Amino acid sequence: MYVLLGGRAFLGQHALTLQATLRSVVSQEINPRATSYFYLVIETILRAYPVDGGSLLLHSDVLQMFIRACASNHFGGQDCDPDRVIVLYLAALARVFLSDPRVMDTLLPVVQLASGTFHRENLVDLYLAKFQVAGNGAHGLMLQKLYMMFLLSIPMSHSHQTTNEVLENCTYILRNRKDSLLPYSVGHD
């Protein structure tokens, strides 16, 4: 709350403390329900301070943890987070990448020991694979819009099929547009 009330000056003065706090949270095993609450903090920081918040998350290793979890999910790792958690990680990454595209170059590629290397193309495939999952819940359309804004903002060097899937998802969003968006809500386990 203090970060919101104190503004950028407060964020700058207490960045190291916030980084240490965030780093301690991501270094622990977090269950999906707790991840939903942790995401609310991340979402609030990124909405209030898109660029500074992204930098804070990068320097506290939060984004690295998100991208590693996404890579593990993409490659079907045994201990990977469930889809409902990956959807939240992808939303946070999209917000950061939209506000500062250079961050993506800092985070990718990610080398997975047994599974291979997680590249930008794999990230795009993961966004497309989780598009329908992101649409579940009161905040679904907002997440889907965020996904598509990110995918449309990066250069497409993908197959014809990938481009078609992006355009189909954009059409889906336009058809299902609602005039009012509902706020993010935390579901029950």
XYZ file of N, CA, C and O in Angstrom:
756
model
N 0.810 -1.187 0.000
C 0.000 0.000 0.000
C 0.858 1.258 0.000
O 0.551 2.227 -0.662
N 1.960 1.222 0.772
C 2.833 2.387 0.847
C 3.461 2.708 -0.508
O 3.680 3.866 -0.828
N 3.721 1.675 -1.282
C 4.317 1.891 -2.601
C 3.367 2.695 -3.474
O 3.789 3.582 -4.215
N 2.070 2.428 -3.380
C 1.090 3.166 -4.169
C 0.934 4.598 -3.672
O 0.865 5.533 -4.456
N 0.861 4.753 -2.358
C 0.662 6.088 -1.792
C 1.903 6.962 -1.915
O 1.809 8.164 -2.126
N 3.071 6.349 -1.778
C 4.316 7.113 -1.802
C 4.800 7.469 -3.192
O 5.666 8.323 -3.352
N 4.290 6.813 -4.203
C 4.657 7.115 -5.579
C 6.043 6.613 -5.956
O 6.656 5.799 -5.264
N 6.525 7.114 -7.088
C 7.818 6.675 -7.625
C 8.961 6.974 -6.660
O 9.928 6.233 -6.597
N 8.862 8.080 -5.932
C 9.931 8.428 -4.992
C 10.056 7.351 -3.917
O 11.168 6.904 -3.591
N 8.931 6.907 -3.377
C 8.943 5.853 -2.362
C 9.471 4.557 -2.961
O 10.268 3.858 -2.328
N 9.019 4.246 -4.164
C 9.478 3.032 -4.831
C 10.991 3.068 -5.006
O 11.678 2.081 -4.745
N 11.520 4.202 -5.428
C 12.960 4.333 -5.609
C 13.735 4.228 -4.309
O 14.789 3.593 -4.239
N 13.225 4.841 -3.262
C 13.910 4.825 -1.965
C 13.918 3.435 -1.331
O 14.851 3.082 -0.615
N 12.891 2.677 -1.574
C 12.751 1.377 -0.912
C 12.881 0.201 -1.882
O 12.457 -0.911 -1.565
N 13.485 0.449 -3.031
C 13.603 -0.600 -4.047
C 14.386 -1.808 -3.534
O 13.994 -2.953 -3.786
N 15.470 -1.583 -2.832
C 16.282 -2.705 -2.340
C 15.515 -3.558 -1.340
O 15.599 -4.786 -1.360
N 14.738 -2.912 -0.472
C 13.928 -3.654 0.497
C 12.850 -4.457 -0.221
O 12.617 -5.633 0.097
N 12.201 -3.840 -1.200
C 11.176 -4.550 -1.975
C 11.784 -5.717 -2.747
O 11.192 -6.799 -2.816
N 12.967 -5.505 -3.331
C 13.638 -6.584 -4.057
C 13.942 -7.757 -3.137
O 13.708 -8.911 -3.491
N 14.459 -7.454 -1.955
C 14.780 -8.517 -1.005
C 13.520 -9.268 -0.581
O 13.523 -10.500 -0.476
N 12.447 -8.543 -0.349
C 11.187 -9.173 0.044
C 10.652 -10.062 -1.074
O 10.263 -11.214 -0.836
N 10.627 -9.530 -2.286
C 10.140 -10.317 -3.427
C 11.023 -11.533 -3.673
O 10.538 -12.627 -3.960
N 12.340 -11.348 -3.560
C 13.278 -12.453 -3.761
C 13.033 -13.553 -2.724
O 13.085 -14.732 -3.061
N 12.758 -13.174 -1.485
C 12.511 -14.188 -0.452
C 11.211 -14.948 -0.724
O 11.120 -16.143 -0.442
N 10.221 -14.276 -1.287
C 8.960 -14.946 -1.602
C 9.146 -15.940 -2.747
O 8.692 -17.085 -2.658
N 9.834 -15.528 -3.807
C 9.967 -16.427 -4.967
C 10.954 -17.554 -4.718
O 10.945 -18.543 -5.444
N 11.800 -17.432 -3.693
C 12.746 -18.507 -3.402
C 12.079 -19.656 -2.656
O 12.660 -20.710 -2.495
N 10.846 -19.446 -2.219
C 10.114 -20.478 -1.500
C 9.167 -21.200 -2.440
O 8.807 -20.695 -3.493
N 8.760 -22.372 -2.012
C 7.744 -23.130 -2.750
C 6.392 -22.483 -2.462
O 5.974 -22.369 -1.315
N 5.702 -22.030 -3.498
C 4.434 -21.339 -3.320
C 3.322 -22.191 -3.922
O 3.424 -22.630 -5.069
N 2.249 -22.399 -3.169
C 1.142 -23.173 -3.719
C 0.311 -22.279 -4.652
O 0.418 -21.053 -4.600
N -0.513 -22.864 -5.513
C -1.278 -22.068 -6.482
C -2.167 -21.002 -5.858
O -2.304 -19.907 -6.390
N -2.761 -21.287 -4.724
C -3.621 -20.293 -4.074
C -2.801 -19.082 -3.628
O -3.201 -17.944 -3.823
N -1.637 -19.324 -3.024
C -0.765 -18.226 -2.591
C -0.235 -17.459 -3.794
O -0.051 -16.236 -3.724
N -0.013 -18.152 -4.902
C 0.452 -17.487 -6.113
C -0.571 -16.463 -6.595
O -0.202 -15.393 -7.067
N -1.848 -16.772 -6.455
C -2.886 -15.821 -6.851
C -2.774 -14.528 -6.063
O -2.908 -13.433 -6.614
N -2.508 -14.645 -4.785
C -2.365 -13.451 -3.952
C -1.057 -12.716 -4.252
O -1.019 -11.485 -4.280
N 0.006 -13.463 -4.462
C 1.288 -12.863 -4.824
C 1.153 -12.112 -6.141
O 1.690 -11.014 -6.317
N 0.387 -12.694 -7.075
C 0.175 -12.038 -8.365
C -0.551 -10.705 -8.208
O -0.282 -9.758 -8.959
N -1.454 -10.608 -7.258
C -2.144 -9.335 -7.030
C -1.152 -8.226 -6.692
O -1.298 -7.088 -7.143
N -0.130 -8.539 -5.918
C 0.922 -7.566 -5.591
C 1.696 -7.198 -6.854
O 1.937 -6.014 -7.133
N 2.074 -8.210 -7.618
C 2.831 -7.983 -8.858
C 2.015 -7.128 -9.826
O 2.514 -6.164 -10.405
N 0.752 -7.473 -9.991
C -0.150 -6.741 -10.890
C -0.286 -5.281 -10.460
O -0.255 -4.370 -11.285
N -0.406 -5.046 -9.169
C -0.545 -3.685 -8.658
C 0.715 -2.873 -8.942
O 0.630 -1.722 -9.392
N 1.863 -3.458 -8.705
C 3.134 -2.767 -8.975
C 3.256 -2.452 -10.462
O 3.621 -1.332 -10.841
N 2.937 -3.417 -11.321
C 3.088 -3.213 -12.762
C 2.072 -2.229 -13.326
O 2.373 -1.523 -14.285
N 0.888 -2.179 -12.757
C -0.100 -1.201 -13.226
C 0.278 0.210 -12.804
O 0.078 1.161 -13.553
N 0.811 0.345 -11.597
C 1.165 1.672 -11.096
C 2.478 2.182 -11.699
O 2.611 3.374 -11.986
N 3.420 1.290 -11.899
C 4.756 1.671 -12.379
C 5.220 0.663 -13.436
O 6.026 -0.220 -13.136
N 4.720 0.774 -14.663
C 5.028 -0.250 -15.670
C 6.524 -0.472 -15.898
O 6.981 -1.614 -15.868
N 7.290 0.578 -16.102
C 8.715 0.414 -16.400
C 9.512 0.174 -15.121
O 10.296 -0.770 -15.030
N 9.319 1.027 -14.114
C 10.046 0.868 -12.852
C 9.686 -0.438 -12.156
O 10.543 -1.093 -11.568
N 8.425 -0.818 -12.222
C 7.996 -2.083 -11.631
C 8.625 -3.270 -12.336
O 9.048 -4.236 -11.687
N 8.702 -3.203 -13.650
C 9.351 -4.275 -14.404
C 10.817 -4.405 -14.042
O 11.344 -5.512 -13.884
N 11.481 -3.276 -13.891
C 12.889 -3.284 -13.485
C 13.046 -3.866 -12.087
O 13.959 -4.649 -11.824
N 12.150 -3.492 -11.185
C 12.172 -4.028 -9.819
C 12.015 -5.544 -9.836
O 12.754 -6.267 -9.164
N 11.079 -6.042 -10.637
C 10.842 -7.485 -10.715
C 12.011 -8.210 -11.372
O 12.339 -9.334 -10.999
N 12.655 -7.562 -12.327
C 13.825 -8.158 -12.978
C 14.976 -8.281 -11.991
O 15.620 -9.324 -11.896
N 15.223 -7.227 -11.227
C 16.348 -7.225 -10.295
C 16.082 -8.067 -9.049
O 17.018 -8.372 -8.309
N 14.845 -8.426 -8.794
C 14.540 -9.281 -7.645
C 14.365 -10.743 -8.065
O 13.932 -11.569 -7.265
N 14.669 -11.070 -9.311
C 14.611 -12.428 -9.865
C 13.194 -12.981 -10.005
O 13.020 -14.164 -10.264
N 12.192 -12.147 -9.860
C 10.810 -12.609 -10.014
C 10.558 -13.000 -11.473
O 10.001 -14.064 -11.754
N 10.975 -12.154 -12.398
C 10.729 -12.446 -13.813
C 11.484 -13.696 -14.259
O 10.974 -14.479 -15.062
N 12.686 -13.883 -13.741
C 13.451 -15.082 -14.074
C 12.715 -16.335 -13.591
O 12.662 -17.340 -14.306
N 12.134 -16.263 -12.393
C 11.372 -17.385 -11.874
C 10.138 -17.643 -12.737
O 9.818 -18.779 -13.066
N 9.467 -16.557 -13.148
C 8.294 -16.704 -14.012
C 8.671 -17.379 -15.328
O 7.976 -18.279 -15.785
N 9.759 -16.932 -15.939
C 10.131 -17.461 -17.259
C 10.603 -18.915 -17.140
O 10.305 -19.737 -18.005
N 11.287 -19.261 -16.054
C 11.697 -20.665 -15.840
C 10.469 -21.554 -15.639
O 10.409 -22.668 -16.167
N 9.480 -21.058 -14.891
C 8.256 -21.830 -14.681
C 7.511 -22.024 -15.999
O 6.968 -23.109 -16.268
N 7.491 -20.988 -16.826
C 6.841 -21.090 -18.140
C 7.569 -22.092 -19.024
O 6.937 -22.888 -19.730
N 8.891 -22.068 -18.988
C 9.678 -23.021 -19.778
C 9.406 -24.448 -19.317
O 9.217 -25.351 -20.142
N 9.359 -24.655 -18.015
C 9.086 -25.984 -17.481
C 7.700 -26.465 -17.907
O 7.525 -27.622 -18.288
N 6.719 -25.570 -17.866
C 5.370 -25.922 -18.285
C 5.335 -26.233 -19.778
O 4.685 -27.187 -20.205
N 6.033 -25.429 -20.566
C 6.052 -25.635 -22.016
C 6.627 -27.002 -22.374
O 6.108 -27.692 -23.250
N 7.701 -27.390 -21.674
C 8.353 -28.662 -21.971
C 7.740 -29.835 -21.209
O 8.208 -30.958 -21.323
N 6.681 -29.560 -20.423
C 5.983 -30.636 -19.728
C 6.749 -31.206 -18.561
O 6.689 -32.413 -18.315
N 7.466 -30.369 -17.823
C 8.221 -30.827 -16.660
C 7.328 -31.451 -15.607
O 6.159 -31.079 -15.467
N 7.870 -32.404 -14.861
C 7.077 -33.114 -13.860
C 6.639 -32.202 -12.718
O 5.568 -32.362 -12.170
N 7.488 -31.279 -12.332
C 7.191 -30.404 -11.201
C 6.720 -29.027 -11.642
O 6.853 -28.054 -10.900
N 6.157 -28.936 -12.842
C 5.767 -27.616 -13.341
C 4.491 -27.123 -12.653
O 3.696 -27.904 -12.144
N 4.366 -25.806 -12.635
C 3.186 -25.185 -12.042
C 1.960 -25.477 -12.901
O 2.070 -25.651 -14.117
N 0.773 -25.483 -12.285
C -0.455 -25.727 -13.058
C -0.751 -24.563 -14.013
O -0.241 -23.451 -13.831
N -1.587 -24.839 -14.990
C -1.909 -23.838 -16.013
C -2.439 -22.538 -15.426
O -2.127 -21.456 -15.897
N -3.265 -22.611 -14.381
C -3.838 -21.389 -13.819
C -2.772 -20.480 -13.224
O -2.959 -19.271 -13.152
N -1.640 -21.041 -12.812
C -0.519 -20.238 -12.310
C 0.291 -19.692 -13.483
O 0.675 -18.515 -13.502
N 0.519 -20.521 -14.479
C 1.284 -20.098 -15.660
C 0.574 -18.944 -16.364
O 1.215 -18.015 -16.850
N -0.743 -18.973 -16.402
C -1.523 -17.895 -17.015
C -1.216 -16.561 -16.329
O -1.057 -15.525 -16.988
N -1.092 -16.568 -15.015
C -0.771 -15.345 -14.274
C 0.666 -14.893 -14.552
O 0.931 -13.698 -14.723
N 1.585 -15.843 -14.602
C 2.978 -15.500 -14.923
C 3.074 -14.879 -16.316
O 3.780 -13.891 -16.520
N 2.351 -15.466 -17.262
C 2.377 -14.941 -18.632
C 1.798 -13.532 -18.692
O 2.292 -12.683 -19.443
N 0.772 -13.265 -17.897
C 0.185 -11.922 -17.868
C 1.192 -10.904 -17.337
O 1.344 -9.817 -17.903
N 1.887 -11.249 -16.273
C 2.889 -10.337 -15.714
C 4.024 -10.121 -16.714
O 4.477 -8.980 -16.915
N 4.469 -11.190 -17.353
C 5.534 -11.058 -18.353
C 5.078 -10.186 -19.518
O 5.842 -9.339 -20.007
N 3.842 -10.352 -19.962
C 3.332 -9.530 -21.066
C 3.330 -8.056 -20.682
O 3.726 -7.200 -21.487
N 2.906 -7.739 -19.472
C 2.920 -6.337 -19.022
C 4.330 -5.761 -19.041
O 4.550 -4.637 -19.485
N 5.277 -6.535 -18.551
C 6.667 -6.060 -18.519
C 7.214 -5.919 -19.936
O 7.834 -4.908 -20.266
N 6.974 -6.909 -20.782
C 7.494 -6.867 -22.146
C 6.876 -5.732 -22.961
O 7.532 -5.144 -23.817
N 5.622 -5.424 -22.699
C 4.977 -4.316 -23.404
C 5.544 -2.972 -22.963
O 5.676 -2.054 -23.772
N 5.883 -2.848 -21.692
C 6.409 -1.566 -21.211
C 7.890 -1.390 -21.522
O 8.353 -0.265 -21.690
N 8.639 -2.484 -21.608
C 10.066 -2.415 -21.938
C 10.464 -3.682 -22.693
O 10.845 -4.685 -22.078
N 10.385 -3.663 -24.025
C 10.653 -4.867 -24.822
C 12.066 -5.428 -24.659
O 12.301 -6.604 -24.910
N 13.010 -4.621 -24.201
C 14.393 -5.104 -24.034
C 14.506 -6.151 -22.934
O 15.449 -6.933 -22.924
N 13.553 -6.168 -22.023
C 13.596 -7.142 -20.927
C 13.507 -8.558 -21.475
O 14.140 -9.477 -20.956
N 12.748 -8.755 -22.549
C 12.619 -10.085 -23.135
C 13.978 -10.602 -23.593
O 14.297 -11.775 -23.403
N 14.786 -9.729 -24.176
C 16.117 -10.138 -24.616
C 17.006 -10.517 -23.438
O 17.900 -11.352 -23.569
N 16.756 -9.906 -22.283
C 17.520 -10.220 -21.078
C 17.147 -11.598 -20.537
O 18.008 -12.327 -20.036
N 15.881 -11.963 -20.644
C 15.391 -13.208 -20.044
C 15.499 -14.433 -20.943
O 15.543 -15.560 -20.449
N 15.497 -14.230 -22.237
C 15.502 -15.361 -23.171
C 16.807 -15.419 -23.932
O 17.395 -14.392 -24.225
N 17.275 -16.572 -24.315
C 16.698 -17.898 -24.103
C 17.011 -18.431 -22.702
O 17.966 -18.020 -22.058
N 16.187 -19.357 -22.265
C 16.380 -20.048 -20.996
C 16.778 -21.470 -21.324
O 16.107 -22.149 -22.095
N 17.858 -21.917 -20.765
C 18.323 -23.282 -21.007
C 17.728 -24.194 -19.944
O 17.926 -23.979 -18.750
N 16.964 -25.151 -20.394
C 16.438 -26.190 -19.518
C 17.381 -27.385 -19.634
O 17.713 -27.786 -20.743
N 17.789 -27.943 -18.545
C 18.805 -28.982 -18.559
C 18.444 -30.167 -19.446
O 19.159 -30.491 -20.372
N 17.333 -30.831 -19.197
C 16.986 -32.039 -19.938
C 16.055 -31.776 -21.115
O 16.010 -32.551 -22.053
N 15.331 -30.680 -21.075
C 14.253 -30.481 -22.031
C 14.643 -29.713 -23.276
O 13.966 -29.795 -24.284
N 15.665 -28.919 -23.209
C 16.044 -28.098 -24.344
C 16.124 -26.641 -23.950
O 16.151 -26.297 -22.772
N 16.140 -25.789 -24.949
C 16.254 -24.350 -24.728
C 14.920 -23.680 -25.039
O 14.304 -23.951 -26.059
N 14.516 -22.791 -24.155
C 13.247 -22.078 -24.275
C 13.512 -20.736 -24.947
O 14.126 -19.847 -24.364
N 13.079 -20.613 -26.199
C 13.311 -19.407 -27.003
C 12.045 -18.563 -27.085
O 10.991 -18.950 -26.604
N 12.167 -17.434 -27.761
C 11.040 -16.527 -27.984
C 9.898 -17.258 -28.687
O 8.734 -17.046 -28.371
N 10.218 -18.107 -29.650
C 9.183 -18.844 -30.379
C 8.406 -19.768 -29.437
O 7.191 -19.935 -29.574
N 9.123 -20.380 -28.480
C 8.452 -21.233 -27.498
C 7.527 -20.415 -26.608
O 6.439 -20.869 -26.238
N 7.957 -19.201 -26.271
C 7.120 -18.315 -25.456
C 5.844 -17.954 -26.215
O 4.748 -17.978 -25.645
N 5.969 -17.643 -27.495
C 4.796 -17.335 -28.313
C 3.863 -18.546 -28.359
O 2.650 -18.411 -28.176
N 4.426 -19.721 -28.550
C 3.608 -20.944 -28.566
C 2.887 -21.147 -27.236
O 1.727 -21.573 -27.208
N 3.569 -20.827 -26.135
C 2.949 -20.979 -24.823
C 1.798 -19.992 -24.638
O 0.739 -20.354 -24.110
N 1.987 -18.746 -25.083
C 0.886 -17.768 -25.012
C -0.320 -18.261 -25.797
O -1.455 -18.151 -25.338
N -0.077 -18.811 -26.958
C -1.187 -19.310 -27.778
C -1.830 -20.543 -27.146
O -3.057 -20.689 -27.162
N -1.018 -21.413 -26.568
C -1.546 -22.628 -25.940
C -2.381 -22.313 -24.707
O -3.347 -23.022 -24.411
N -2.047 -21.252 -24.004
C -2.753 -20.906 -22.759
C -3.832 -19.844 -22.975
O -4.458 -19.400 -22.018
N -4.085 -19.461 -24.205
C -5.058 -18.409 -24.496
C -6.443 -18.756 -23.952
O -7.079 -17.935 -23.298
N -6.916 -19.963 -24.218
C -8.252 -20.350 -23.748
C -8.292 -20.498 -22.234
O -9.277 -20.146 -21.602
N -7.214 -21.007 -21.636
C -7.149 -21.134 -20.179
C -7.208 -19.747 -19.540
O -7.868 -19.543 -18.522
N -6.538 -18.784 -20.163
C -6.543 -17.406 -19.651
C -7.943 -16.809 -19.688
O -8.255 -15.911 -18.911
N -8.785 -17.301 -20.564
C -10.131 -16.769 -20.707
C -11.093 -17.190 -19.612
O -12.204 -16.673 -19.532
N -10.688 -18.100 -18.759
C -11.566 -18.554 -17.668
C -11.602 -17.512 -16.559
O -10.602 -16.903 -16.237
N -12.749 -17.301 -15.984
C -12.889 -16.402 -14.842
C -13.297 -15.001 -15.246
O -13.392 -14.657 -16.425
N -13.531 -14.181 -14.239
C -14.011 -12.813 -14.450
C -12.989 -11.936 -15.153
O -13.344 -10.999 -15.843
N -11.744 -12.255 -14.998
C -10.670 -11.451 -15.583
C -10.183 -12.006 -16.921
O -9.223 -11.519 -17.477
N -10.826 -13.026 -17.441
C -10.365 -13.747 -18.613
C -10.187 -12.901 -19.861
O -9.153 -12.979 -20.524
N -11.179 -12.091 -20.180
C -11.081 -11.292 -21.397
C -9.938 -10.283 -21.305
O -9.227 -10.048 -22.278
N -9.718 -9.730 -20.111
C -8.614 -8.795 -19.919
C -7.269 -9.492 -20.158
O -6.389 -8.949 -20.828
N -7.119 -10.710 -19.619
C -5.868 -11.442 -19.822
C -5.673 -11.798 -21.292
O -4.564 -11.695 -21.821
N -6.741 -12.210 -21.949
C -6.630 -12.542 -23.364
C -6.238 -11.321 -24.186
O -5.426 -11.412 -25.104
N -6.808 -10.165 -23.864
C -6.431 -8.928 -24.563
C -4.957 -8.603 -24.331
O -4.248 -8.206 -25.253
N -4.511 -8.770 -23.113
C -3.118 -8.522 -22.769
C -2.198 -9.462 -23.545
O -1.185 -9.038 -24.112
N -2.554 -10.725 -23.623
C -1.772 -11.692 -24.388
C -1.664 -11.264 -25.851
O -0.584 -11.289 -26.441
N -2.800 -10.893 -26.426
C -2.791 -10.539 -27.844
C -2.037 -9.225 -28.101
O -1.345 -9.099 -29.101
N -2.158 -8.261 -27.203
C -1.386 -7.024 -27.367
C 0.099 -7.337 -27.378
O 0.853 -6.802 -28.183
N 0.526 -8.215 -26.488
C 1.935 -8.600 -26.470
C 2.318 -9.312 -27.762
O 3.328 -8.974 -28.381
N 1.533 -10.298 -28.166
C 1.881 -11.059 -29.377
C 1.902 -10.183 -30.624
O 2.719 -10.382 -31.516
N 1.008 -9.206 -30.677
C 0.996 -8.298 -31.831
C 2.138 -7.283 -31.781
O 2.472 -6.683 -32.799
N 2.740 -7.096 -30.617
C 3.815 -6.108 -30.484
C 5.183 -6.644 -30.869
O 6.109 -5.871 -31.076
N 5.326 -7.959 -30.962
C 6.632 -8.514 -31.300
C 6.670 -8.890 -32.775
O 5.647 -9.227 -33.366
N 7.851 -8.828 -33.381
C 7.957 -9.218 -34.794
C 7.609 -10.690 -34.972
O 8.052 -11.534 -34.206
N 6.800 -10.955 -35.960
C 6.378 -12.328 -36.221
C 7.335 -12.984 -37.213
O 7.399 -12.599 -38.373
N 8.071 -13.953 -36.725
C 8.931 -14.740 -37.597
C 8.509 -16.197 -37.500
O 9.324 -17.096 -37.536
N 7.220 -16.376 -37.358
C 6.691 -17.712 -37.123
C 6.020 -18.251 -38.370
O 5.905 -17.586 -39.385
N 5.523 -19.443 -38.232
C 4.866 -20.108 -39.340
C 3.546 -19.429 -39.679
O 3.014 -18.634 -38.915
N 3.057 -19.773 -40.821
C 1.758 -19.288 -41.277
C 0.664 -19.698 -40.290
O -0.250 -18.927 -40.011
N 0.788 -20.909 -39.749
C -0.202 -21.417 -38.804
C -0.223 -20.573 -37.522
O -1.290 -20.258 -37.000
N 0.953 -20.181 -37.030
C 1.025 -19.354 -35.819
C 0.388 -17.998 -36.064
O -0.381 -17.501 -35.240
N 0.682 -17.395 -37.197
C 0.092 -16.105 -37.540
C -1.419 -16.217 -37.622
O -2.145 -15.352 -37.125
N -1.907 -17.276 -38.247
C -3.356 -17.499 -38.324
C -3.976 -17.650 -36.944
O -5.059 -17.127 -36.684
N -3.291 -18.351 -36.050
C -3.826 -18.557 -34.708
C -3.900 -17.236 -33.939
O -4.868 -16.982 -33.229
N -2.888 -16.391 -34.103
C -2.913 -15.067 -33.463
C -4.097 -14.264 -33.986
O -4.854 -13.659 -33.210
N -4.290 -14.266 -35.285
C -5.399 -13.505 -35.870
C -6.765 -14.074 -35.468
O -7.706 -13.323 -35.215
N -6.874 -15.397 -35.389
C -8.127 -16.007 -34.931
C -8.432 -15.608 -33.490
O -9.582 -15.326 -33.150
N -7.401 -15.572 -32.653
C -7.605 -15.176 -31.262
C -7.994 -13.701 -31.153
O -8.812 -13.331 -30.305
N -7.428 -12.866 -32.008
C -7.823 -11.450 -32.030
C -9.287 -11.318 -32.432
O -10.033 -10.528 -31.845
N -9.702 -12.086 -33.423
C -11.095 -12.077 -33.861
C -12.009 -12.549 -32.733
O -13.078 -11.980 -32.502
N -11.574 -13.564 -32.022
C -12.341 -14.070 -30.873
C -12.542 -12.963 -29.835
O -13.638 -12.782 -29.310
N -11.484 -12.220 -29.544
C -11.570 -11.131 -28.565
C -12.548 -10.065 -29.035
O -13.380 -9.573 -28.269
N -12.464 -9.698 -30.303
C -13.361 -8.662 -30.831
C -14.822 -9.109 -30.790
O -15.713 -8.315 -30.510
N -15.054 -10.385 -31.062
C -16.421 -10.885 -31.031
C -16.993 -10.948 -29.618
O -18.185 -10.794 -29.427
N -16.138 -11.211 -28.655
C -16.595 -11.389 -27.280
C -16.339 -10.174 -26.409
O -16.418 -10.266 -25.190
N -16.081 -9.057 -27.016
C -15.790 -7.822 -26.274
C -16.999 -7.438 -25.440
O -18.127 -7.476 -25.883
N -16.682 -7.037 -24.225
C -17.718 -6.531 -23.330
C -17.348 -5.091 -23.017
O -16.188 -4.727 -22.948
N -18.344 -4.281 -22.797
C -18.061 -2.877 -22.532
C -17.442 -2.640 -21.169
O -16.724 -1.685 -20.965
N -17.724 -3.494 -20.214
C -17.149 -3.294 -18.888
C -16.320 -4.514 -18.501
O -16.750 -5.639 -18.669
N -15.124 -4.255 -18.001
C -14.272 -5.336 -17.535
C -14.456 -5.503 -16.033
O -14.571 -4.519 -15.293
N -14.475 -6.731 -15.597
C -14.575 -7.004 -14.172
C -13.177 -7.001 -13.567
O -12.206 -7.364 -14.228
N -13.022 -6.613 -12.317
C -11.702 -6.597 -11.685
C -11.184 -8.010 -11.488
O -11.953 -8.986 -11.481
N -9.886 -8.123 -11.301
C -9.260 -9.415 -11.069
C -9.794 -10.015 -9.775
O -9.945 -9.332 -8.779
N -10.128 -11.287 -9.789
C -10.617 -11.944 -8.587
C -9.810 -13.208 -8.353
O -9.276 -13.799 -9.279
N -9.738 -13.608 -7.107
C -9.005 -14.813 -6.739
C -9.992 -15.941 -6.563
O -10.943 -15.824 -5.783
N -9.789 -17.018 -7.308
C -10.689 -18.156 -7.229
C -10.356 -19.053 -6.052
O -9.345 -18.891 -5.383
N -11.235 -20.010 -5.791
C -11.035 -20.961 -4.692
C -10.424 -22.232 -5.229
O -10.657 -22.622 -6.365
N -9.628 -22.879 -4.377
C -9.060 -24.173 -4.748
C -10.091 -25.261 -4.620
O -10.988 -25.210 -3.862
